[in-house]
PDB file of C-alpha atoms in Angstrom:
ATOM      1  CA  MET A   1     -18.049  -8.944   3.839  1.00  0.00           C
ATOM      2  CA  ARG A   2     -14.902  -8.591   5.858  1.00  0.00           C
ATOM      3  CA  ILE A   3     -15.675  -6.071   8.500  1.00  0.00           C
ATOM      4  CA  ALA A   4     -13.103  -3.763  10.315  1.00  0.00           C
ATOM      5  CA  GLN A   5     -14.368  -3.993  13.760  1.00  0.00           C
ATOM      6  CA  ASP A   6     -11.000  -3.715  15.651  1.00  0.00           C
ATOM      7  CA  TRP A   7     -10.849  -0.036  16.115  1.00  0.00           C
ATOM      8  CA  ASN A   8     -10.658   1.830  19.332  1.00  0.00           C
ATOM      9  CA  ASP A   9     -10.169   5.756  17.970  1.00  0.00           C
ATOM     10  CA  TYR A  10     -12.621   5.150  15.187  1.00  0.00           C
ATOM     11  CA  ALA A  11     -16.332   4.516  14.891  1.00  0.00           C
ATOM     12  CA  VAL A  12     -19.366   4.795  12.492  1.00  0.00           C
ATOM     13  CA  LEU A  13     -21.892   5.974  15.164  1.00  0.00           C
ATOM     14  CA  ASP A  14     -24.661   5.923  12.897  1.00  0.00           C
ATOM     15  CA  ALA A  15     -25.600   6.206   9.307  1.00  0.00           C
ATOM     16  CA  SER A  16     -28.754   7.465   7.520  1.00  0.00           C
ATOM     17  CA  GLY A  17     -30.166   9.775   4.480  1.00  0.00           C
ATOM     18  CA  GLY A  18     -26.888   9.639   2.529  1.00  0.00           C
ATOM     19  CA  GLU A  19     -24.681  10.666   5.859  1.00  0.00           C
ATOM     20  CA  LYS A  20     -22.711   8.828   8.266  1.00  0.00           C
ATOM     21  CA  LEU A  21     -21.836   9.874  11.562  1.00  0.00           C
ATOM     22  CA  GLU A  22     -18.267   9.239  12.616  1.00  0.00           C
ATOM     23  CA  ARG A  23     -16.098   9.471  15.535  1.00  0.00           C
ATOM     24  CA  TRP A  24     -12.248  10.114  14.718  1.00  0.00           C
ATOM     25  CA  GLY A  25     -10.764  10.354  18.301  1.00  0.00           C
ATOM     26  CA  ASP A  26     -12.955  12.714  20.101  1.00  0.00           C
ATOM     27  CA  THR A  27     -13.947  14.696  17.265  1.00  0.00           C
ATOM     28  CA  ILE A  28     -17.427  13.788  15.718  1.00  0.00           C
ATOM     29  CA  LEU A  29     -17.876  14.542  11.943  1.00  0.00           C
ATOM     30  CA  ILE A  30     -20.720  14.151   9.359  1.00  0.00           C
ATOM     31  CA  ARG A  31     -19.764  13.164   5.890  1.00  0.00           C
ATOM     32  CA  PRO A  32     -21.966  12.381   3.015  1.00  0.00           C
ATOM     33  CA  ASP A  33     -22.173   8.479   1.530  1.00  0.00           C
ATOM     34  CA  PRO A  34     -24.044   7.696  -1.599  1.00  0.00           C
ATOM     35  CA  GLN A  35     -24.529   4.042  -0.690  1.00  0.00           C
ATOM     36  CA  ILE A  36     -26.444   5.575   2.375  1.00  0.00           C
ATOM     37  CA  ILE A  37     -29.679   5.088   0.705  1.00  0.00           C
ATOM     38  CA  TRP A  38     -31.746   4.395   3.684  1.00  0.00           C
ATOM     39  CA  LYS A  39     -33.876   6.833   5.970  1.00  0.00           C
ATOM     40  CA  THR A  40     -33.788   5.500   9.400  1.00  0.00           C
ATOM     41  CA  PRO A  41     -34.512   7.819  12.351  1.00  0.00           C
ATOM     42  CA  LYS A  42     -31.422   9.516  13.297  1.00  0.00           C
ATOM     43  CA  LEU A  43     -31.563   9.097  17.128  1.00  0.00           C
ATOM     44  CA  ASP A  44     -27.979   9.154  17.959  1.00  0.00           C
ATOM     45  CA  PRO A  45     -27.601  12.818  19.916  1.00  0.00           C
ATOM     46  CA  ASN A  46     -23.982  13.160  18.155  1.00  0.00           C
ATOM     47  CA  TRP A  47     -26.053  13.988  14.883  1.00  0.00           C
ATOM     48  CA  LYS A  48     -26.576  17.518  16.777  1.00  0.00           C
ATOM     49  CA  LYS A  49     -23.181  17.508  18.534  1.00  0.00           C
ATOM     50  CA  ALA A  50     -20.654  16.945  15.320  1.00  0.00           C
ATOM     51  CA  SER A  51     -17.843  19.520  15.300  1.00  0.00           C
ATOM     52  CA  ALA A  52     -18.353  19.818  11.345  1.00  0.00           C
ATOM     53  CA  ARG A  53     -20.397  18.395   8.478  1.00  0.00           C
ATOM     54  CA  TYR A  54     -19.549  18.178   4.736  1.00  0.00           C
ATOM     55  CA  HIS A  55     -21.979  19.486   2.130  1.00  0.00           C
ATOM     56  CA  ARG A  56     -21.529  18.619  -1.499  1.00  0.00           C
ATOM     57  CA  SER A  57     -21.571  21.195  -4.059  1.00  0.00           C
ATOM     58  CA  SER A  58     -24.009  20.592  -7.197  1.00  0.00           C
ATOM     59  CA  SER A  59     -21.144  21.825  -9.326  1.00  0.00           C
ATOM     60  CA  GLY A  60     -18.757  19.207  -7.873  1.00  0.00           C
ATOM     61  CA  GLY A  61     -16.513  19.258  -4.829  1.00  0.00           C
ATOM     62  CA  GLY A  62     -18.093  20.835  -1.790  1.00  0.00           C
ATOM     63  CA  GLN A  63     -17.084  22.334   1.579  1.00  0.00           C
ATOM     64  CA  TRP A  64     -17.048  21.949   5.469  1.00  0.00           C
ATOM     65  CA  GLU A  65     -19.451  23.558   7.663  1.00  0.00           C
ATOM     66  CA  ASN A  66     -18.022  24.033  11.319  1.00  0.00           C
ATOM     67  CA  HIS A  67     -20.303  23.607  13.905  1.00  0.00           C
ATOM     68  CA  LYS A  68     -18.012  24.242  16.658  1.00  0.00           C
ATOM     69  CA  PRO A  69     -13.926  25.028  17.389  1.00  0.00           C
ATOM     70  CA  MET A  70     -11.827  22.171  15.723  1.00  0.00           C
ATOM     71  CA  LYS A  71      -8.339  21.501  15.439  1.00  0.00           C
ATOM     72  CA  GLU A  72      -6.594  21.870  12.058  1.00  0.00           C
ATOM     73  CA  SER A  73      -5.307  18.100  12.464  1.00  0.00           C
ATOM     74  CA  TRP A  74      -5.235  15.392  15.025  1.00  0.00           C
ATOM     75  CA  THR A  75      -4.152  11.641  15.221  1.00  0.00           C
ATOM     76  CA  VAL A  76      -5.797   8.390  15.633  1.00  0.00           C
ATOM     77  CA  SER A  77      -4.306   4.836  16.103  1.00  0.00           C
ATOM     78  CA  TYR A  78      -4.678   1.178  15.163  1.00  0.00           C
ATOM     79  CA  LYS A  79      -2.621  -1.842  16.457  1.00  0.00           C
ATOM     80  CA  GLY A  80       0.540   0.499  17.131  1.00  0.00           C
ATOM     81  CA  LEU A  81      -0.045   2.394  13.827  1.00  0.00           C
ATOM     82  CA  THR A  82      -0.686   6.215  14.140  1.00  0.00           C
ATOM     83  CA  PHE A  83      -2.318   8.367  11.350  1.00  0.00           C
ATOM     84  CA  LYS A  84      -2.562  12.182  10.937  1.00  0.00           C
ATOM     85  CA  ILE A  85      -6.462  13.014  10.513  1.00  0.00           C
ATOM     86  CA  LYS A  86      -7.153  16.326   8.758  1.00  0.00           C
ATOM     87  CA  PRO A  87     -10.569  17.037   6.915  1.00  0.00           C
ATOM     88  CA  THR A  88      -9.805  18.186   3.172  1.00  0.00           C
ATOM     89  CA  GLY A  89     -11.635  19.828   0.625  1.00  0.00           C
ATOM     90  CA  PHE A  90     -12.823  16.854  -1.185  1.00  0.00           C
ATOM     91  CA  LYS A  91     -14.350  15.237   2.303  1.00  0.00           C
ATOM     92  CA  HIS A  92     -11.688  12.589   2.833  1.00  0.00           C
ATOM     93  CA  THR A  93      -9.802  12.988   6.156  1.00  0.00           C
ATOM     94  CA  GLY A  94      -6.630  11.379   5.296  1.00  0.00           C
ATOM     95  CA  LEU A  95      -7.567   7.583   5.843  1.00  0.00           C
ATOM     96  CA  PHE A  96     -10.132   4.877   4.763  1.00  0.00           C
ATOM     97  CA  PRO A  97     -10.509   2.775   8.202  1.00  0.00           C
ATOM     98  CA  GLU A  98     -12.120   0.053   6.475  1.00  0.00           C
ATOM     99  CA  GLN A  99      -8.705  -0.652   4.965  1.00  0.00           C
ATOM    100  CA  ALA A 100      -7.698  -1.875   8.636  1.00  0.00           C
ATOM    101  CA  VAL A 101      -8.975  -5.553   7.414  1.00  0.00           C
ATOM    102  CA  ASN A 102      -5.984  -5.342   4.500  1.00  0.00           C
ATOM    103  CA  TRP A 103      -3.796  -4.050   7.131  1.00  0.00           C
ATOM    104  CA  ASP A 104      -4.151  -6.931   9.058  1.00  0.00           C
ATOM    105  CA  PHE A 105      -4.358  -9.368   6.246  1.00  0.00           C
ATOM    106  CA  LEU A 106      -0.739  -7.784   5.212  1.00  0.00           C
ATOM    107  CA  ASN A 107       0.715  -7.804   8.687  1.00  0.00           C
ATOM    108  CA  GLU A 108      -0.373 -11.825   8.984  1.00  0.00           C
ATOM    109  CA  GLN A 109       1.154 -12.735   5.514  1.00  0.00           C
ATOM    110  CA  ILE A 110       4.251 -11.099   6.184  1.00  0.00           C
ATOM    111  CA  LEU A 111       5.088 -12.241   9.713  1.00  0.00           C
ATOM    112  CA  LYS A 112       4.515 -15.851   8.453  1.00  0.00           C
ATOM    113  CA  ASN A 113       6.709 -15.697   5.772  1.00  0.00           C
ATOM    114  CA  LYS A 114      10.382 -17.260   6.365  1.00  0.00           C
ATOM    115  CA  GLY A 115      12.168 -15.051   3.683  1.00  0.00           C
ATOM    116  CA  PRO A 116      12.675 -11.194   3.282  1.00  0.00           C
ATOM    117  CA  VAL A 117       9.077  -9.594   1.884  1.00  0.00           C
ATOM    118  CA  ASN A 118       9.542  -6.726  -0.668  1.00  0.00           C
ATOM    119  CA  VAL A 119       6.090  -4.810  -1.229  1.00  0.00           C
ATOM    120  CA  LEU A 120       5.039  -2.386  -3.750  1.00  0.00           C
ATOM    121  CA  ASN A 121       2.386  -0.056  -2.582  1.00  0.00           C
ATOM    122  CA  LEU A 122       0.712   1.530  -5.835  1.00  0.00           C
ATOM    123  CA  PHE A 123      -1.741   4.595  -5.262  1.00  0.00           C
ATOM    124  CA  ALA A 124      -0.373   4.501  -1.612  1.00  0.00           C
ATOM    125  CA  TYR A 125      -2.100   7.541  -0.707  1.00  0.00           C
ATOM    126  CA  THR A 126      -1.303   8.351   2.993  1.00  0.00           C
ATOM    127  CA  GLY A 127       0.523   5.080   3.684  1.00  0.00           C
ATOM    128  CA  GLY A 128      -1.903   2.947   5.818  1.00  0.00           C
ATOM    129  CA  ALA A 129      -0.930  -0.235   3.983  1.00  0.00           C
ATOM    130  CA  THR A 130       2.664   1.015   3.825  1.00  0.00           C
ATOM    131  CA  LEU A 131       2.649   1.169   7.613  1.00  0.00           C
ATOM    132  CA  ALA A 132       1.389  -2.136   8.184  1.00  0.00           C
ATOM    133  CA  CYS A 133       3.856  -3.952   5.948  1.00  0.00           C
ATOM    134  CA  LEU A 134       7.112  -1.912   7.709  1.00  0.00           C
ATOM    135  CA  GLN A 135       5.428  -2.722  11.119  1.00  0.00           C
ATOM    136  CA  ALA A 136       5.692  -6.480  10.079  1.00  0.00           C
ATOM    137  CA  GLY A 137       9.201  -6.023   8.823  1.00  0.00           C
ATOM    138  CA  ALA A 138       8.762  -5.899   5.021  1.00  0.00           C
ATOM    139  CA  SER A 139      10.677  -3.312   2.722  1.00  0.00           C
ATOM    140  CA  VAL A 140       8.327  -0.945   0.829  1.00  0.00           C
ATOM    141  CA  CYS A 141       8.176   0.929  -2.120  1.00  0.00           C
ATOM    142  CA  HIS A 142       5.572   3.763  -1.656  1.00  0.00           C
ATOM    143  CA  VAL A 143       4.100   5.065  -5.204  1.00  0.00           C
ATOM    144  CA  ASP A 144       1.570   7.965  -5.404  1.00  0.00           C
ATOM    145  CA  ALA A 145       1.228  10.910  -8.024  1.00  0.00           C
ATOM    146  CA  SER A 146       0.656  13.203  -5.018  1.00  0.00           C
ATOM    147  CA  LYS A 147       3.338  14.836  -3.618  1.00  0.00           C
ATOM    148  CA  GLY A 148       1.300  16.019  -0.827  1.00  0.00           C
ATOM    149  CA  MET A 149      -0.030  12.443  -0.064  1.00  0.00           C
ATOM    150  CA  VAL A 150       3.656  11.128  -0.224  1.00  0.00           C
ATOM    151  CA  SER A 151       4.283  13.749   2.362  1.00  0.00           C
ATOM    152  CA  TRP A 152       1.495  12.829   4.456  1.00  0.00           C
ATOM    153  CA  ALA A 153       2.364   9.084   4.289  1.00  0.00           C
ATOM    154  CA  ARG A 154       5.870  10.014   5.881  1.00  0.00           C
ATOM    155  CA  GLU A 155       4.434  12.058   8.580  1.00  0.00           C
ATOM    156  CA  ASN A 156       2.289   8.827   9.441  1.00  0.00           C
ATOM    157  CA  ALA A 157       5.764   6.757   9.341  1.00  0.00           C
ATOM    158  CA  ALA A 158       7.187   9.063  11.986  1.00  0.00           C
ATOM    159  CA  LEU A 159       4.270   9.014  13.996  1.00  0.00           C
ATOM    160  CA  SER A 160       4.222   5.483  13.925  1.00  0.00           C
ATOM    161  CA  HIS A 161       8.071   5.273  14.857  1.00  0.00           C
ATOM    162  CA  LEU A 162       8.700   3.609  11.502  1.00  0.00           C
ATOM    163  CA  ALA A 163      10.594   6.368   9.545  1.00  0.00           C
ATOM    164  CA  ASP A 164      13.912   4.462  10.109  1.00  0.00           C
ATOM    165  CA  LYS A 165      12.399   1.425   8.166  1.00  0.00           C
ATOM    166  CA  PRO A 166      13.418   0.533   4.712  1.00  0.00           C
ATOM    167  CA  VAL A 167      11.233   2.350   2.555  1.00  0.00           C
ATOM    168  CA  ARG A 168      11.304   3.973  -0.853  1.00  0.00           C
ATOM    169  CA  TRP A 169       8.947   7.273  -1.070  1.00  0.00           C
ATOM    170  CA  ILE A 170       8.256   7.938  -4.792  1.00  0.00           C
ATOM    171  CA  VAL A 171       6.243  10.680  -6.212  1.00  0.00           C
ATOM    172  CA  GLU A 172       5.312   9.403  -9.655  1.00  0.00           C
ATOM    173  CA  ASP A 173       2.664   8.092 -12.117  1.00  0.00           C
ATOM    174  CA  CYS A 174       1.962   4.565 -11.185  1.00  0.00           C
ATOM    175  CA  PHE A 175       1.807   3.336 -14.596  1.00  0.00           C
ATOM    176  CA  LYS A 176       4.971   4.839 -15.675  1.00  0.00           C
ATOM    177  CA  PHE A 177       6.748   3.789 -12.629  1.00  0.00           C
ATOM    178  CA  ALA A 178       5.529   0.391 -13.158  1.00  0.00           C
ATOM    179  CA  GLY A 179       6.877   0.182 -16.540  1.00  0.00           C
ATOM    180  CA  ARG A 180       9.919   1.509 -15.804  1.00  0.00           C
ATOM    181  CA  GLU A 181      10.637  -1.101 -12.676  1.00  0.00           C
ATOM    182  CA  ILE A 182       9.719  -4.071 -15.243  1.00  0.00           C
ATOM    183  CA  ARG A 183      12.477  -2.773 -17.635  1.00  0.00           C
ATOM    184  CA  ARG A 184      14.964  -2.485 -14.606  1.00  0.00           C
ATOM    185  CA  GLY A 185      14.125  -6.107 -13.467  1.00  0.00           C
ATOM    186  CA  SER A 186      12.799  -5.059 -10.124  1.00  0.00           C
ATOM    187  CA  ARG A 187      10.711  -7.666  -8.543  1.00  0.00           C
ATOM    188  CA  TYR A 188       8.454  -7.856  -5.586  1.00  0.00           C
ATOM    189  CA  GLN A 189       6.809 -10.568  -3.149  1.00  0.00           C
ATOM    190  CA  GLY A 190       3.749  -8.664  -2.589  1.00  0.00           C
ATOM    191  CA  ILE A 191       1.969  -5.943  -4.422  1.00  0.00           C
ATOM    192  CA  VAL A 192      -1.067  -3.843  -3.038  1.00  0.00           C
ATOM    193  CA  MET A 193      -2.860  -1.562  -5.454  1.00  0.00           C
ATOM    194  CA  ASP A 194      -5.457   0.898  -4.135  1.00  0.00           C
ATOM    195  CA  PRO A 195      -6.531   3.020  -7.225  1.00  0.00           C
ATOM    196  CA  PRO A 196      -8.780   5.696  -7.423  1.00  0.00           C
ATOM    197  CA  SER A 197     -12.033   5.876  -9.551  1.00  0.00           C
ATOM    198  CA  TYR A 198     -10.632   9.002 -11.468  1.00  0.00           C
ATOM    199  CA  GLY A 199      -7.679  10.894 -11.120  1.00  0.00           C
ATOM    200  CA  ARG A 200      -4.986  12.686 -12.692  1.00  0.00           C
ATOM    201  CA  GLY A 201      -1.158  12.246 -12.540  1.00  0.00           C
ATOM    202  CA  PRO A 202       1.495  15.014 -11.710  1.00  0.00           C
ATOM    203  CA  ASN A 203       1.569  16.005 -15.467  1.00  0.00           C
ATOM    204  CA  GLY A 204      -2.274  15.636 -16.218  1.00  0.00           C
ATOM    205  CA  GLU A 205      -2.398  12.151 -16.945  1.00  0.00           C
ATOM    206  CA  VAL A 206      -5.833  11.001 -16.857  1.00  0.00           C
ATOM    207  CA  TRP A 207      -6.689   7.900 -14.786  1.00  0.00           C
ATOM    208  CA  LYS A 208     -10.470   6.276 -15.292  1.00  0.00           C
ATOM    209  CA  LEU A 209     -10.577   2.893 -13.625  1.00  0.00           C
ATOM    210  CA  GLU A 210     -12.992   0.983 -15.511  1.00  0.00           C
ATOM    211  CA  GLU A 211     -11.022   1.652 -18.857  1.00  0.00           C
ATOM    212  CA  GLN A 212      -7.572   1.178 -17.309  1.00  0.00           C
ATOM    213  CA  ILE A 213      -7.853  -1.389 -14.653  1.00  0.00           C
ATOM    214  CA  TYR A 214      -7.178  -4.762 -16.682  1.00  0.00           C
ATOM    215  CA  ASP A 215      -4.453  -3.139 -18.330  1.00  0.00           C
ATOM    216  CA  PHE A 216      -2.579  -1.885 -15.278  1.00  0.00           C
ATOM    217  CA  VAL A 217      -3.285  -5.521 -13.488  1.00  0.00           C
ATOM    218  CA  ASP A 218      -1.865  -6.908 -16.547  1.00  0.00           C
ATOM    219  CA  LEU A 219       1.262  -4.768 -16.376  1.00  0.00           C
ATOM    220  CA  ALA A 220       1.756  -4.841 -12.525  1.00  0.00           C
ATOM    221  CA  SER A 221       1.759  -8.747 -12.666  1.00  0.00           C
ATOM    222  CA  ASN A 222       4.932  -8.596 -14.271  1.00  0.00           C
ATOM    223  CA  LEU A 223       6.299  -7.453 -11.059  1.00  0.00           C
ATOM    224  CA  LEU A 224       5.471 -10.241  -9.096  1.00  0.00           C
ATOM    225  CA  ALA A 225       8.694 -12.129  -8.149  1.00  0.00           C
ATOM    226  CA  ASP A 226       9.026 -15.876  -8.430  1.00  0.00           C
ATOM    227  CA  ASP A 227       8.372 -16.382  -4.846  1.00  0.00           C
ATOM    228  CA  ALA A 228       5.652 -13.657  -4.709  1.00  0.00           C
ATOM    229  CA  LEU A 229       3.086 -14.177  -2.028  1.00  0.00           C
ATOM    230  CA  PHE A 230      -0.017 -11.724  -2.617  1.00  0.00           C
ATOM    231  CA  LEU A 231      -1.414  -9.196  -5.088  1.00  0.00           C
ATOM    232  CA  ILE A 232      -4.056  -6.925  -3.588  1.00  0.00           C
ATOM    233  CA  LEU A 233      -6.420  -4.958  -5.485  1.00  0.00           C
ATOM    234  CA  ASN A 234      -9.075  -2.407  -3.907  1.00  0.00           C
ATOM    235  CA  SER A 235     -11.831  -0.485  -5.361  1.00  0.00           C
ATOM    236  CA  TYR A 236     -13.914   2.203  -4.509  1.00  0.00           C
ATOM    237  CA  THR A 237     -16.035   2.189  -7.705  1.00  0.00           C
ATOM    238  CA  THR A 238     -19.658   0.782  -6.974  1.00  0.00           C
ATOM    239  CA  GLY A 239     -19.767  -0.552 -10.680  1.00  0.00           C
ATOM    240  CA  LEU A 240     -16.557  -2.537 -10.046  1.00  0.00           C
ATOM    241  CA  SER A 241     -17.979  -5.581  -7.980  1.00  0.00           C
ATOM    242  CA  PRO A 242     -16.033  -8.228  -6.115  1.00  0.00           C
ATOM    243  CA  SER A 243     -16.710 -10.561  -8.770  1.00  0.00           C
ATOM    244  CA  VAL A 244     -15.532  -8.464 -11.577  1.00  0.00           C
ATOM    245  CA  MET A 245     -12.132  -7.602  -9.764  1.00  0.00           C
ATOM    246  CA  SER A 246     -11.873 -11.386  -9.301  1.00  0.00           C
ATOM    247  CA  TYR A 247     -12.583 -12.158 -12.671  1.00  0.00           C
ATOM    248  CA  ILE A 248      -9.462  -9.868 -13.562  1.00  0.00           C
ATOM    249  CA  LEU A 249      -7.208 -11.352 -11.197  1.00  0.00           C
ATOM    250  CA  GLN A 250      -7.988 -15.012 -12.404  1.00  0.00           C
ATOM    251  CA  SER A 251      -7.713 -13.954 -16.168  1.00  0.00           C
ATOM    252  CA  VAL A 252      -4.371 -12.380 -15.749  1.00  0.00           C
ATOM    253  CA  ILE A 253      -2.557 -13.581 -12.706  1.00  0.00           C
ATOM    254  CA  VAL A 254      -3.858 -17.184 -12.065  1.00  0.00           C
ATOM    255  CA  LYS A 255      -3.537 -17.928 -15.860  1.00  0.00           C
ATOM    256  CA  LYS A 256      -0.119 -16.869 -15.781  1.00  0.00           C
ATOM    257  CA  ARG A 257       1.348 -18.389 -12.743  1.00  0.00           C
ATOM    258  CA  GLY A 258      -1.398 -20.393 -10.641  1.00  0.00           C
ATOM    259  CA  GLY A 259      -2.247 -19.528  -7.397  1.00  0.00           C
ATOM    260  CA  SER A 260      -6.007 -18.621  -6.178  1.00  0.00           C
ATOM    261  CA  VAL A 261      -8.025 -15.574  -5.858  1.00  0.00           C
ATOM    262  CA  TRP A 262     -10.608 -14.571  -3.311  1.00  0.00           C
ATOM    263  CA  ALA A 263     -12.612 -11.305  -3.283  1.00  0.00           C
ATOM    264  CA  ASP A 264     -15.429  -9.655  -1.105  1.00  0.00           C
ATOM    265  CA  GLU A 265     -16.827  -6.528  -0.014  1.00  0.00           C
ATOM    266  CA  ILE A 266     -15.162  -4.710   2.798  1.00  0.00           C
ATOM    267  CA  GLY A 267     -16.941  -2.570   5.302  1.00  0.00           C
ATOM    268  CA  LEU A 268     -17.223  -1.029   9.061  1.00  0.00           C
ATOM    269  CA  PRO A 269     -19.653  -1.587  11.816  1.00  0.00           C
ATOM    270  CA  VAL A 270     -22.527   0.935  12.483  1.00  0.00           C
ATOM    271  CA  LYS A 271     -22.991   1.190  15.934  1.00  0.00           C
ATOM    272  CA  ALA A 272     -26.508   2.572  15.971  1.00  0.00           C
ATOM    273  CA  SER A 273     -28.083  -0.280  13.929  1.00  0.00           C
ATOM    274  CA  GLY A 274     -25.489  -3.383  14.728  1.00  0.00           C
ATOM    275  CA  GLN A 275     -25.248  -3.721  10.859  1.00  0.00           C
ATOM    276  CA  ALA A 276     -22.539  -3.107   8.129  1.00  0.00           C
ATOM    277  CA  LEU A 277     -21.954  -0.285   6.027  1.00  0.00           C
ATOM    278  CA  PRO A 278     -20.242  -1.251   2.815  1.00  0.00           C
ATOM    279  CA  CYS A 279     -17.352   0.957   1.923  1.00  0.00           C
ATOM    280  CA  GLY A 280     -15.675  -0.856  -1.125  1.00  0.00           C
ATOM    281  CA  SER A 281     -14.231  -4.082  -2.416  1.00  0.00           C
ATOM    282  CA  THR A 282     -11.039  -5.858  -2.427  1.00  0.00           C
ATOM    283  CA  ALA A 283      -9.723  -8.931  -4.573  1.00  0.00           C
ATOM    284  CA  ILE A 284      -6.708 -10.855  -3.258  1.00  0.00           C
ATOM    285  CA  TRP A 285      -4.525 -13.256  -5.439  1.00  0.00           C
ATOM    286  CA  MET A 286      -2.306 -15.562  -3.322  1.00  0.00           C
ATOM    287  CA  GLN A 287       0.402 -17.876  -4.711  1.00  0.00           C
ATOM    288  CA  ASN A 288       0.003 -20.719  -1.989  1.00  0.00           C
ATOM    289  CA  GLY A 289      -3.905 -20.723  -1.757  1.00  0.00           C
ATOM    290  CA  ILE A 290      -6.160 -18.942   0.670  1.00  0.00           C
TER     291      ILE A 290
END
């Protein structure tokens, strides 16, 4: 497992009984996590000091219960990048901090490349990967079906002093955009894919990860340039293991153009236990080896 352990503004303080206790800057939140099936004692005093706790609803969704006055939004920083944090109605805060391990990977790969790097970030959410690539000197095409998420990403770019960097902000269904880019002859040195387990496009298009991910990887692989460096595939679906994701990239990309693939879980350190909380998986194809 690759563990995002370089954070100063974020920490998982404890995890037990289906919940994680998190510090976002100076704000303490409690959020549910289905992977936390252990029931260790909740000894950290911050369990009783949290600003808010998210409760799932049996009918879907849920809501926040505020325990004390809290700002509507605030910021956290990571290695020069700044992100707006805002608790949403779907328990998310606008950032997946475990993805910092992939931001570091992107930064390293772009910085050591001698030529220009053009990156396509699909299902790009609030722009963590986009900002990491811009910070390292790449050009980025940021695509997400949600206008609100793209606007949030643009805010993060401004907060990180990257608003003037070469980036295209696209609000569109990623499948349709990728198909058009192929027809236009566009090619990229790097592709980042962070698809949701389930979602809907701007015109009601339904996305189910397990049913569509193979076809989408196959489609997106046609956008890799001859001098491509990497393709990153993320998953938060518990049924889509690192081995399954690796198999897909091996079958689609390595078969077409060589290179190599590696895959692993990514996670976050838990301060109370000294162990790591699994937070999803990443598979990476690289043209020039791992």
